[in-house]
Coordinates of C-alpha atoms and ligand atoms in Angstrom, one line a residue:
X1 CA 19.3 -3.9 -18.4
X2 CA 15.9 -3.8 -20.2
X3 CA 13.6 -0.8 -19.8
X4 CA 10.4 -1.9 -17.9
X5 CA 6.9 -0.4 -18.0
X6 CA 3.6 -0.9 -16.2
X7 CA 1.6 -2.7 -18.7
X8 CA -1.7 -3.1 -16.7
X9 CA -3.3 -1.9 -13.5
X10 CA -6.1 -3.4 -11.5
X11 CA -7.7 -2.7 -8.1
X12 CA -10.5 -4.1 -6.0
X13 CA -12.2 -3.3 -2.7
X14 CA -14.9 -5.6 -1.1
X15 CA -18.4 -4.1 -1.2
X16 CA -18.9 -4.0 2.6
X17 CA -18.4 -0.5 4.1
X18 CA -17.8 0.7 7.6
X19 CA -18.4 4.4 8.1
X20 CA -17.1 6.6 10.9
X21 CA -20.6 6.6 12.3
X22 CA -20.6 2.8 12.4
X23 CA -17.3 2.9 14.3
X24 CA -18.7 5.5 16.7
X25 CA -21.3 2.9 17.8
X26 CA -18.4 0.4 18.5
X27 CA -15.9 2.6 20.3
X28 CA -15.7 6.0 21.9
X29 CA -15.1 8.1 18.8
X30 CA -16.8 10.5 16.4
X31 CA -17.0 11.2 12.7
X32 CA -15.6 14.6 13.3
X33 CA -12.5 13.4 15.3
X34 CA -11.6 10.7 12.7
X35 CA -12.1 13.1 9.7
X36 CA -10.2 15.9 11.3
X37 CA -7.2 13.8 12.5
X38 CA -6.9 11.4 9.6
X39 CA -9.1 12.5 6.6
X40 CA -10.9 9.1 6.6
X41 CA -14.7 8.9 6.2
X42 CA -15.2 5.2 5.5
X43 CA -13.3 2.0 4.8
X44 CA -14.1 -1.4 3.2
X45 CA -14.3 -4.7 4.9
X46 CA -14.4 -8.3 3.6
X47 CA -17.3 -10.7 4.1
X48 CA -16.7 -13.4 6.7
X49 CA -14.4 -16.1 5.2
X50 CA -13.0 -13.8 2.5
X51 CA -9.2 -13.8 2.5
X52 CA -6.5 -11.6 1.0
X53 CA -6.1 -13.8 -2.1
X54 CA -9.9 -13.5 -2.8
X55 CA -9.7 -9.7 -3.0
X56 CA -6.4 -9.9 -4.9
X57 CA -7.8 -12.1 -7.6
X58 CA -10.1 -9.5 -9.4
X59 CA -7.3 -6.9 -9.1
X60 CA -4.7 -9.3 -10.6
X61 CA -7.0 -10.5 -13.4
X62 CA -7.9 -6.9 -14.4
X63 CA -4.2 -5.9 -14.5
X64 CA -3.4 -9.0 -16.6
X65 CA -6.3 -8.3 -19.0
X66 CA -5.3 -4.6 -19.4
X67 CA -1.7 -5.8 -20.3
X68 CA -3.3 -7.8 -23.1
X69 CA -2.1 -11.1 -21.5
X70 CA -3.6 -14.2 -20.0
X71 CA -2.6 -15.6 -16.6
X72 CA -0.5 -18.2 -18.4
X73 CA 1.8 -15.4 -19.7
X74 CA 2.7 -14.4 -16.2
X75 CA 6.1 -15.9 -15.2
X76 CA 6.7 -14.3 -11.8
X77 CA 4.5 -13.1 -8.9
X78 CA 5.5 -10.9 -6.0
X79 CA 2.7 -10.5 -3.4
X80 CA 3.2 -7.7 -0.9
X81 CA 1.0 -8.3 2.1
X82 CA 1.0 -8.2 5.9
X83 CA -2.2 -10.3 6.1
X84 CA -1.4 -13.4 4.1
X85 CA -4.2 -16.0 3.9
X86 CA -2.0 -18.3 6.0
X87 CA 1.6 -18.1 7.2
X88 CA 2.2 -20.9 4.7
X89 CA 1.6 -21.7 1.9
X90 CA 2.3 -18.2 0.6
X91 CA -0.5 -16.1 -0.7
X92 CA 1.5 -15.9 -4.0
X93 CA 1.0 -19.7 -4.3
X94 CA -2.7 -19.4 -3.5
X95 CA -3.3 -16.7 -6.0
X96 CA -1.2 -18.4 -8.7
X97 CA -3.6 -21.4 -8.4
X98 CA -6.8 -19.2 -8.2
X99 CA -6.0 -17.2 -11.4
X100 CA -4.4 -20.1 -13.3
X101 CA -1.0 -18.5 -13.6
X102 CA 0.5 -22.0 -14.1
X103 CA 3.8 -20.8 -15.6
X104 CA 4.7 -18.4 -12.7
X105 CA 6.8 -18.8 -9.7
X106 CA 6.7 -16.3 -6.9
X107 CA 6.6 -15.4 -3.2
X108 CA 5.1 -13.1 -0.6
X109 CA 7.0 -10.0 0.4
X110 CA 6.6 -8.6 3.9
X111 CA 7.2 -4.8 4.1
X112 CA 3.9 -3.7 5.6
X113 CA 2.7 -0.4 4.0
X114 CA 5.8 -0.4 1.7
X115 CA 4.7 -3.8 0.4
X116 CA 3.6 -2.6 -3.0
X117 CA 6.6 -0.3 -3.5
X118 CA 9.1 -3.1 -2.6
X119 CA 7.2 -5.7 -4.7
X120 CA 7.3 -3.3 -7.6
X121 CA 11.0 -2.7 -7.2
X122 CA 11.7 -6.4 -7.0
X123 CA 9.7 -7.4 -10.0
X124 CA 11.1 -4.4 -12.0
X125 CA 14.6 -5.7 -11.5
X126 CA 13.6 -9.3 -12.5
X127 CA 12.1 -8.0 -15.8
X128 CA 15.0 -5.7 -16.4
X129 CA 17.5 -8.5 -16.0
X130 CA 15.7 -10.8 -18.4
X131 CA 14.8 -13.3 -15.6
X132 CA 11.1 -12.5 -16.1
X133 CA 9.1 -11.2 -19.2
X134 CA 5.7 -10.5 -17.5
X135 CA 5.7 -10.1 -13.8
X136 CA 2.6 -9.7 -11.6
X137 CA 3.0 -7.3 -8.7
X138 CA 0.3 -7.4 -6.0
X139 CA -0.4 -5.3 -2.9
X140 CA -3.3 -6.5 -0.9
X141 CA -4.4 -6.6 2.7
X142 CA -7.3 -7.7 4.8
X143 CA -6.5 -5.4 7.7
X144 CA -9.8 -6.1 9.3
X145 CA -8.4 -9.6 10.2
X146 CA -5.8 -8.1 12.6
X147 CA -7.7 -5.1 13.9
X148 CA -9.0 -4.9 17.5
X149 CA -12.4 -3.3 17.0
X150 CA -12.4 -2.2 20.7
X151 CA -9.2 -0.1 20.2
X152 CA -10.3 3.3 19.0
X153 CA -6.7 4.4 18.3
X154 CA -6.2 1.8 15.5
X155 CA -9.6 0.5 14.3
X156 CA -10.5 3.8 12.7
X157 CA -7.4 3.9 10.5
X158 CA -7.5 0.8 8.4
X159 CA -9.5 -0.9 5.6
X160 CA -9.3 -3.9 3.3
X161 CA -8.3 -3.6 -0.4
X162 CA -6.2 -4.9 -3.2
X163 CA -4.2 -3.6 -6.2
X164 CA -2.0 -5.1 -8.9
X165 CA 0.1 -4.2 -11.8
X166 CA 1.8 -6.2 -14.6
X167 CA 5.3 -5.3 -15.6
X168 CA 6.6 -5.9 -19.1
X169 CA 9.5 -4.8 -21.2
X170 CA 9.1 -1.3 -22.6
X171 CA 9.7 -0.3 -26.2
X172 CA 12.6 2.1 -27.0
X173 CA 10.4 5.3 -26.8
X174 CA 7.8 4.1 -24.2
X175 CA 7.5 5.7 -20.8
X176 CA 9.0 3.4 -18.2
X177 CA 10.2 3.0 -14.6
X178 CA 13.1 5.3 -13.9
X179 CA 14.6 5.0 -10.4
X180 CA 13.9 3.9 -6.9
X181 CA 15.2 4.4 -3.3
X182 CA 14.3 2.0 -0.5
X183 CA 15.6 1.8 3.0
X184 CA 14.7 0.1 6.3
X185 CA 15.2 1.1 9.9
X186 CA 14.7 -1.9 12.2
X187 CA 15.0 0.2 15.3
X188 CA 11.3 1.2 14.7
X189 CA 9.9 -2.3 15.1
X190 CA 8.1 -1.8 18.4
X191 CA 6.2 1.3 17.2
X192 CA 4.0 -0.7 14.9
X193 CA 3.7 -4.5 15.1
X194 CA 1.6 -7.6 15.7
X195 CA 3.3 -9.0 18.8
X196 CA 2.2 -12.7 18.6
X197 CA 1.6 -15.5 16.1
X198 CA 5.2 -15.8 14.9
X199 CA 8.1 -17.9 16.1
X200 CA 8.9 -15.4 18.9
X201 CA 5.5 -15.7 20.6
X202 CA 3.5 -18.6 19.1
X203 CA -0.3 -18.6 19.6
X204 CA -1.5 -19.8 23.0
X205 CA -4.6 -19.2 25.0
X206 CA -2.6 -16.5 26.9
X207 CA -1.6 -14.6 23.7
X208 CA -5.2 -14.6 22.5
X209 CA -6.5 -13.5 25.9
X210 CA -4.0 -10.6 25.9
X211 CA -5.1 -9.6 22.4
X212 CA -1.5 -10.0 21.0
X213 CA -2.7 -11.1 17.6
X214 CA -4.0 -7.7 16.8
X215 CA -1.8 -4.8 15.4
X216 CA -0.5 -2.3 17.9
X217 CA 1.0 1.1 17.3
X218 CA 2.5 4.1 18.9
X219 CA 0.6 6.5 16.6
X220 CA 2.6 9.6 17.4
X221 CA 6.0 7.9 16.8
X222 CA 4.8 6.5 13.5
X223 CA 3.4 9.8 12.5
X224 CA 6.7 11.7 13.1
X225 CA 8.8 9.0 11.4
X226 CA 6.5 8.9 8.4
X227 CA 6.5 12.7 7.8
X228 CA 10.3 12.9 8.1
X229 CA 11.3 9.8 6.1
X230 CA 8.7 10.2 3.3
X231 CA 10.0 13.7 2.6
X232 CA 13.6 12.5 2.9
X233 CA 13.3 9.6 0.5
X234 CA 11.3 11.6 -2.0
X235 CA 13.9 14.3 -2.0
X236 CA 16.7 11.8 -2.4
X237 CA 15.3 10.1 -5.5
X238 CA 14.4 13.4 -7.1
X239 CA 17.8 14.9 -6.4
X240 CA 19.6 11.8 -7.7
X241 CA 17.7 12.4 -11.0
X242 CA 18.4 16.1 -11.2
X243 CA 14.7 16.9 -10.4
X244 CA 12.7 18.8 -7.9
X245 CA 9.1 18.5 -6.8
X246 CA 8.2 21.1 -9.4
X247 CA 9.1 18.6 -12.2
X248 CA 6.5 16.1 -11.0
X249 CA 3.1 15.7 -12.6
X250 CA 1.7 13.6 -9.7
X251 CA 2.8 12.5 -6.2
X252 CA 1.2 9.2 -5.1
X253 CA 2.0 8.6 -1.5
X254 CA 1.0 5.7 0.7
X255 CA -2.4 6.6 2.1
X256 CA -2.2 6.5 5.9
X257 CA -3.2 9.9 7.1
X258 CA -4.1 13.1 5.2
X259 CA -1.8 15.1 7.5
X260 CA 1.2 12.9 6.7
X261 CA 0.7 13.3 3.0
X262 CA 0.2 17.1 3.2
X263 CA 3.3 17.5 5.3
X264 CA 5.4 15.4 2.9
X265 CA 4.1 17.4 -0.1
X266 CA 5.1 20.6 1.6
X267 CA 8.6 19.3 2.3
X268 CA 9.2 18.5 -1.3
X269 CA 7.6 21.8 -2.5
X270 CA 4.5 20.3 -4.2
X271 CA 1.2 22.1 -4.5
X272 CA -1.7 19.9 -3.4
X273 CA -3.2 19.8 -6.9
X274 CA -0.3 17.4 -7.8
X275 CA -1.1 15.1 -4.9
X276 CA -3.5 12.2 -4.8
X277 CA -5.5 11.7 -1.6
X278 CA -8.1 9.0 -1.8
X279 CA -7.9 7.6 1.8
X280 CA -11.3 9.3 2.6
X281 CA -13.1 6.3 1.1
X282 CA -10.7 3.4 1.9
X283 CA -8.7 4.3 5.0
X284 CA -5.2 2.7 5.1
X285 CA -5.3 -0.5 3.1
X286 CA -1.6 -1.1 3.8
X287 CA 0.0 -2.7 0.7
X288 CA -3.0 -1.7 -1.5
X289 CA -3.0 2.0 -1.0
X290 CA -0.7 3.0 -3.9
X291 CA -2.4 0.9 -6.7
X292 CA -5.8 2.0 -5.4
X293 CA -4.6 5.7 -5.6
X294 CA -3.2 5.2 -9.1
X295 CA -6.5 3.7 -10.2
X296 CA -8.6 6.6 -8.8
X297 CA -6.1 9.1 -10.3
X298 CA -6.5 7.6 -13.7
X299 CA -10.3 7.4 -13.4
X300 CA -10.4 11.1 -12.5
X301 CA -8.2 12.0 -15.5
X302 CA -5.4 13.1 -13.2
X303 CA -2.9 10.4 -14.4
X304 CA -2.1 10.4 -18.1
X305 CA 0.4 8.6 -20.3
X306 CA 3.8 10.1 -20.1
X307 CA 3.2 11.8 -16.7
X308 CA 6.2 11.9 -14.3
X309 CA 5.0 10.2 -11.1
X310 CA 6.6 9.7 -7.7
X311 CA 5.4 7.0 -5.4
X312 CA 6.5 6.9 -1.7
X313 CA 5.6 4.7 1.3
X314 CA 6.4 4.3 4.9
X315 CA 5.4 1.2 6.9
X316 CA 6.0 -1.0 9.9
X317 CA 9.6 -2.1 10.4
X318 CA 10.2 0.7 9.6
X319 CA 10.2 0.3 5.8
X320 CA 10.6 3.3 3.5
X321 CA 10.3 3.3 -0.3
X322 CA 10.1 5.5 -3.3
X323 CA 9.8 4.8 -7.1
X324 CA 10.1 7.4 -9.8
X325 CA 8.4 6.5 -13.1
X326 CA 6.8 7.8 -16.3
X327 CA 3.2 6.5 -16.5
X328 CA 2.8 4.2 -19.4
X329 CA -0.9 3.5 -19.7
Ligands
ACO1 N1 -11.5 8.9 18.6 C1 -11.5 9.9 19.5 N2 -10.4 10.1 20.2 C2 -9.3 9.4 20.0 C3 -9.2 8.4 19.0 C4 -10.4 8.2 18.3 N3 -10.5 7.2 17.3 N4 -8.0 7.8 19.0 C5 -7.3 8.5 19.9 N5 -8.0 9.4 20.5 C6 -7.7 10.3 21.6 C7 -6.5 9.9 22.4 O1 -6.8 9.0 23.4 C8 -6.0 11.2 22.9 O2 -6.7 11.5 24.0 P1 -6.0 12.2 25.3 O3 -5.5 13.5 24.8 O4 -7.2 12.3 26.3 O5 -5.0 11.2 25.7 C9 -6.3 12.2 21.8 O6 -7.3 11.6 21.0 C10 -5.2 12.6 20.9 O7 -4.5 11.4 20.6 P2 -3.2 11.5 19.7 O8 -2.7 10.1 19.5 O9 -2.3 12.6 20.1 O10 -3.9 12.0 18.3 P3 -3.2 12.3 17.0 O11 -3.6 13.7 16.5 O12 -1.7 12.1 17.1 O13 -3.8 11.3 16.0 C11 -3.3 9.2 14.9 C12 -3.6 9.9 16.2 C13 -4.4 9.5 13.9 C14 -3.2 7.7 15.2 C15 -2.0 9.7 14.4 O14 -1.0 9.7 15.4 C16 -1.5 9.0 13.2 O15 -2.1 9.0 12.1 N6 -0.4 8.3 13.3 C17 0.2 7.6 12.2 C18 -0.2 6.2 12.3 C19 -0.5 5.5 11.0 O16 -1.0 6.0 10.1 N7 -0.2 4.2 11.0 C20 -0.5 3.4 9.9 C21 0.5 2.5 9.6 S1 2.1 3.1 9.2 C22 1.9 4.0 8.0 O17 1.2 3.7 7.2 C23 2.8 5.2 7.9

């Protein structure tokens, strides 16, 4: 198998912002409650008519440019998303056309908040095997398209955003992707889902009237699972590689709730100065949180070439993922 590195990183959020105070005019909530329970101050929202592929495009182009490539060099696209432009065609196809990646094949990957980690793992193995030379990994979601803005228990949590990386073969001494651990637990399906719009419950007037095309969640159940499994999967991948939390330079978790990230960091024995938390300004952007966090960490000088980094995610399904890597940019 060939060693694989992250050769380029890009991220994008739409300019529209919804603050906690804006939400407090829409539902019975306060800035204080949201900040205290989640750590979120504001989140971004697309303009009417803007779709997931639209916000993915600038992120993808930035990642390709940083890799020193053009879209025609990309031969494989994996697009992690829960909010595709349409059920079909796939958003990977839409993006391929929008960026002119005419030599790439690809597909969408549905793993909710683990979308980026699972897409990264999939593309990594394609490049490692020689089936791809330059793979584009995208995590992007327009969560505002499936949020019920009259439900205070969910509308405060999510935002819109996009991130992308390009994976290429690493040179012999270059930092590269090291290991991963992913798992799913389908018994958690009811805790976080969008009930209608699929083959089980196709769209009807009744499903719309009952608001079944919005996401629903049992927040407490998701919270408990996320804390337990993020810690478990992180420990598993570290132990497998003879490492502990103390060996890490940076922990980049999926950004759902500040308290989930802090509890996970504590479980793996990490001081908070090795943990990235940027959900304050984005909320939970589902498949985009990890590339957005990597981007902000790099801008702040907290992510440097050669750093040992652990990514973890928990999402609807449930899906759980973790990737250990040496940062290569
Ligand atoms: N504003 C004010 N009050 C609220 C709000 C709000 N926005 N939302 C809920 N409340 C109320 C509830 O109605 C409840 O009132 P009650 O005691 O009178 O019944 C009270 O606040 C406490 O509600 P809890 O649900 O117990 O609050 P909790 O501290 O558990 O926080 C939260 C809720 C933030 C949803 C938390 O459970 C959570 O973050 N869960 C994880 C969910 C998540 O992040 N999902 C994202 C996708 S999956 C993933 O990414 C891991």
